[in-house]
């Protein structure tokens, strides 16, 4: 896989360099609520621009249905990228149409442009190779060189991720090189003890990584909405908590297998519950109560790990040499249910372990809760991509960058 260092050594002055970034940031209207992914790709864009390239940045945002939708415009992300670069960034109001062609044609050496949301074109995500390839052909007309730096999308077989690199000379950007290097530390010659913390809503999203990590991890800590499927698998009442009943047999199998392999599965011993999901907009008080994990009332919903579980998890992380964390411990967006997620983040800050925060909601939580990103070993920009890498899957976007 060619690196950006090698590409820059060959010279990019005057060349149109297409950077497949991940600018898929959360928006409140047109206001960006977490610019972490934009800041993560800024160094690659800046290095190319400083070397005289004419940089064309492209990304998806959200899940528009193959047609323009103002709610998913990349205009706010383009403006923020310009602020971070300290230079105005041109913005094309389409992907491969008249505006994109004119905007790219108008670039001079060292200038940067962002084209509109790639998913406004159905060819980007099409499962039909011909349709996807046709869109990639049109994107290729905008560039001379391709740089893949959108780690959050490398697990997708999309036109700009998989098909376009085959049509242009290509290299991996600095962000992708960093992400892959970090993930290798979680899969090859891992420093032990190796602890994995998994949270988030659905256990089904994490089954593959649990299956794979049972052969690698020393202990696995479970929180978030997915914890209630684990508690149900142990025969506990979980009330009206988030539950994937169909996954209970699979979870029971993992618990048994973990015991056979000597992998410690750590589940909540107490939880915060309430009678209804809290109002995240108003942050209205939800009046939670703490109950033992095996004593959740039938009319209550578990929304965070409890204080004893926070202490337990901190103790289980204190002596770890490597930690991978993906998924919050509760509804961290509401202050009444943020303490569990905050406790895990603080435990990683306090631990001497090499800690990796696995993208998505976990990365957002770290920033929203006010932690210094530099206090962690690495904060990934790609939750889904990180999980699939740890499952041992081949990621299309990485395979496409191989020579």
Short mmCIF file of N, CA, C and O in Angstrom, two decimals, residues 72-119:
data_model
loop_
_atom_site.label_atom_id
_atom_site.label_comp_id
_atom_site.label_asym_id
_atom_site.label_seq_id
_atom_site.Cartn_x
_atom_site.Cartn_y
_atom_site.Cartn_z
N UNK A 72 -28.76 16.86 4.33
CA UNK A 72 -27.51 16.11 4.37
C UNK A 72 -26.41 16.78 3.55
O UNK A 72 -25.46 16.13 3.13
N UNK A 73 -26.53 18.07 3.32
CA UNK A 73 -25.51 18.78 2.55
C UNK A 73 -24.18 18.83 3.30
O UNK A 73 -24.13 18.97 4.53
N UNK A 74 -23.10 18.75 2.54
CA UNK A 74 -21.76 18.86 3.11
C UNK A 74 -21.29 20.31 3.24
O UNK A 74 -20.14 20.54 3.64
N UNK A 75 -22.13 21.26 2.92
CA UNK A 75 -21.73 22.67 2.99
C UNK A 75 -21.19 23.06 4.37
O UNK A 75 -20.14 23.72 4.47
N UNK A 76 -21.85 22.67 5.49
CA UNK A 76 -21.28 23.02 6.80
C UNK A 76 -19.91 22.39 7.03
O UNK A 76 -19.02 23.03 7.63
N UNK A 77 -19.72 21.17 6.57
CA UNK A 77 -18.42 20.49 6.74
C UNK A 77 -17.35 21.18 5.91
O UNK A 77 -16.20 21.32 6.35
N UNK A 78 -17.69 21.62 4.71
CA UNK A 78 -16.73 22.33 3.87
C UNK A 78 -16.30 23.64 4.53
O UNK A 78 -15.12 24.00 4.53
N UNK A 79 -17.26 24.35 5.09
CA UNK A 79 -16.94 25.61 5.77
C UNK A 79 -16.03 25.37 6.97
O UNK A 79 -15.07 26.11 7.20
N UNK A 80 -16.31 24.31 7.72
CA UNK A 80 -15.48 24.00 8.90
C UNK A 80 -14.07 23.58 8.48
O UNK A 80 -13.09 23.97 9.13
N UNK A 81 -13.97 22.82 7.41
CA UNK A 81 -12.65 22.42 6.91
C UNK A 81 -11.84 23.66 6.54
O UNK A 81 -10.64 23.75 6.84
N UNK A 82 -12.49 24.62 5.91
CA UNK A 82 -11.81 25.87 5.55
C UNK A 82 -11.30 26.60 6.78
O UNK A 82 -10.17 27.13 6.79
N UNK A 83 -12.12 26.62 7.85
CA UNK A 83 -11.69 27.27 9.09
C UNK A 83 -10.45 26.58 9.67
O UNK A 83 -9.51 27.24 10.12
N UNK A 84 -10.46 25.25 9.64
CA UNK A 84 -9.34 24.49 10.20
C UNK A 84 -8.08 24.64 9.36
O UNK A 84 -6.97 24.60 9.90
N UNK A 85 -8.24 24.80 8.06
CA UNK A 85 -7.08 24.97 7.17
C UNK A 85 -6.58 26.41 7.18
O UNK A 85 -5.44 26.68 6.79
N UNK A 86 -7.45 27.32 7.57
CA UNK A 86 -7.08 28.73 7.53
C UNK A 86 -7.16 29.32 6.15
O UNK A 86 -6.62 30.41 5.89
N UNK A 87 -7.85 28.64 5.25
CA UNK A 87 -8.04 29.12 3.88
C UNK A 87 -9.44 28.76 3.41
O UNK A 87 -9.99 27.72 3.80
N UNK A 88 -10.00 29.60 2.58
CA UNK A 88 -11.33 29.32 2.06
C UNK A 88 -11.32 28.04 1.23
O UNK A 88 -10.42 27.80 0.43
N UNK A 89 -12.34 27.22 1.41
CA UNK A 89 -12.51 26.00 0.65
C UNK A 89 -13.68 26.18 -0.31
O UNK A 89 -14.78 26.56 0.11
N UNK A 90 -13.44 25.92 -1.58
CA UNK A 90 -14.51 26.01 -2.57
C UNK A 90 -15.50 24.87 -2.36
O UNK A 90 -15.13 23.79 -1.89
N UNK A 91 -16.76 25.11 -2.72
CA UNK A 91 -17.78 24.07 -2.53
C UNK A 91 -18.59 23.89 -3.80
O UNK A 91 -19.14 24.85 -4.34
N UNK A 92 -18.65 22.65 -4.26
CA UNK A 92 -19.46 22.31 -5.43
C UNK A 92 -20.82 21.82 -4.97
O UNK A 92 -20.90 20.99 -4.06
N UNK A 93 -21.86 22.28 -5.59
CA UNK A 93 -23.21 21.95 -5.14
C UNK A 93 -23.75 20.66 -5.73
O UNK A 93 -24.92 20.32 -5.55
N UNK A 94 -22.91 19.93 -6.46
CA UNK A 94 -23.28 18.59 -6.91
C UNK A 94 -22.05 17.69 -6.84
O UNK A 94 -20.98 18.13 -6.39
N UNK A 95 -22.19 16.45 -7.27
CA UNK A 95 -21.08 15.49 -7.12
C UNK A 95 -20.24 15.36 -8.39
O UNK A 95 -19.01 15.38 -8.33
N UNK A 96 -20.88 15.17 -9.51
CA UNK A 96 -20.15 15.01 -10.78
C UNK A 96 -20.75 15.87 -11.89
O UNK A 96 -20.43 15.70 -13.06
N UNK A 97 -21.60 16.80 -11.52
CA UNK A 97 -22.28 17.63 -12.50
C UNK A 97 -21.52 18.89 -12.86
O UNK A 97 -20.31 19.00 -12.64
N UNK A 98 -22.25 19.86 -13.36
CA UNK A 98 -21.66 21.10 -13.85
C UNK A 98 -20.91 21.85 -12.76
O UNK A 98 -19.81 22.36 -12.98
N UNK A 99 -21.51 21.92 -11.56
CA UNK A 99 -20.86 22.65 -10.47
C UNK A 99 -19.55 21.98 -10.07
O UNK A 99 -18.53 22.66 -9.88
N UNK A 100 -19.53 20.66 -9.96
CA UNK A 100 -18.31 19.95 -9.58
C UNK A 100 -17.22 20.14 -10.62
O UNK A 100 -16.06 20.42 -10.29
N UNK A 101 -17.58 20.01 -11.88
CA UNK A 101 -16.58 20.16 -12.95
C UNK A 101 -16.01 21.58 -12.97
O UNK A 101 -14.80 21.77 -13.10
N UNK A 102 -16.89 22.57 -12.83
CA UNK A 102 -16.44 23.95 -12.87
C UNK A 102 -15.60 24.29 -11.64
O UNK A 102 -14.58 24.99 -11.74
N UNK A 103 -16.00 23.81 -10.49
CA UNK A 103 -15.27 24.09 -9.25
C UNK A 103 -13.87 23.50 -9.30
O UNK A 103 -12.88 24.16 -8.94
N UNK A 104 -13.76 22.25 -9.75
CA UNK A 104 -12.45 21.61 -9.84
C UNK A 104 -11.59 22.29 -10.90
O UNK A 104 -10.39 22.51 -10.70
N UNK A 105 -12.20 22.64 -12.01
CA UNK A 105 -11.45 23.30 -13.09
C UNK A 105 -10.91 24.66 -12.64
O UNK A 105 -9.87 25.12 -13.13
N UNK A 106 -11.60 25.28 -11.69
CA UNK A 106 -11.19 26.59 -11.23
C UNK A 106 -10.12 26.58 -10.14
O UNK A 106 -9.63 27.65 -9.75
N UNK A 107 -9.75 25.40 -9.67
CA UNK A 107 -8.72 25.33 -8.63
C UNK A 107 -7.35 25.70 -9.18
O UNK A 107 -7.00 25.37 -10.31
N UNK A 108 -6.57 26.36 -8.36
CA UNK A 108 -5.17 26.60 -8.69
C UNK A 108 -4.32 25.77 -7.72
O UNK A 108 -4.84 25.18 -6.76
N UNK A 109 -3.03 25.72 -7.96
CA UNK A 109 -2.16 24.90 -7.12
C UNK A 109 -2.29 25.31 -5.65
O UNK A 109 -2.23 26.51 -5.31
N UNK A 110 -2.50 24.32 -4.79
CA UNK A 110 -2.61 24.57 -3.36
C UNK A 110 -4.01 24.86 -2.86
O UNK A 110 -4.21 25.02 -1.66
N UNK A 111 -4.97 24.93 -3.78
CA UNK A 111 -6.34 25.20 -3.37
C UNK A 111 -7.11 23.91 -3.10
O UNK A 111 -6.76 22.83 -3.60
N UNK A 112 -8.18 24.03 -2.30
CA UNK A 112 -8.98 22.88 -1.88
C UNK A 112 -10.44 23.12 -2.21
O UNK A 112 -10.95 24.24 -2.05
N UNK A 113 -11.10 22.07 -2.67
CA UNK A 113 -12.55 22.12 -2.91
C UNK A 113 -13.19 20.90 -2.27
O UNK A 113 -12.57 19.84 -2.14
N UNK A 114 -14.44 21.05 -1.86
CA UNK A 114 -15.25 19.93 -1.39
C UNK A 114 -16.42 19.80 -2.34
O UNK A 114 -17.08 20.80 -2.67
N UNK A 115 -16.67 18.58 -2.82
CA UNK A 115 -17.86 18.35 -3.65
C UNK A 115 -19.00 17.86 -2.77
O UNK A 115 -18.78 17.38 -1.67
N UNK A 116 -20.22 18.00 -3.27
CA UNK A 116 -21.40 17.68 -2.48
C UNK A 116 -21.47 16.18 -2.14
O UNK A 116 -20.77 15.35 -2.73
N UNK A 117 -22.29 15.87 -1.17
CA UNK A 117 -22.49 14.52 -0.62
C UNK A 117 -22.55 13.44 -1.70
O UNK A 117 -23.44 13.44 -2.55
N UNK A 118 -21.61 12.52 -1.66
CA UNK A 118 -21.53 11.46 -2.66
C UNK A 118 -22.80 10.62 -2.72
O UNK A 118 -23.16 10.10 -3.79
N UNK A 119 -23.47 10.49 -1.61
CA UNK A 119 -24.69 9.66 -1.58
C UNK A 119 -25.90 10.35 -2.16
O UNK A 119 -27.00 9.79 -2.17
#
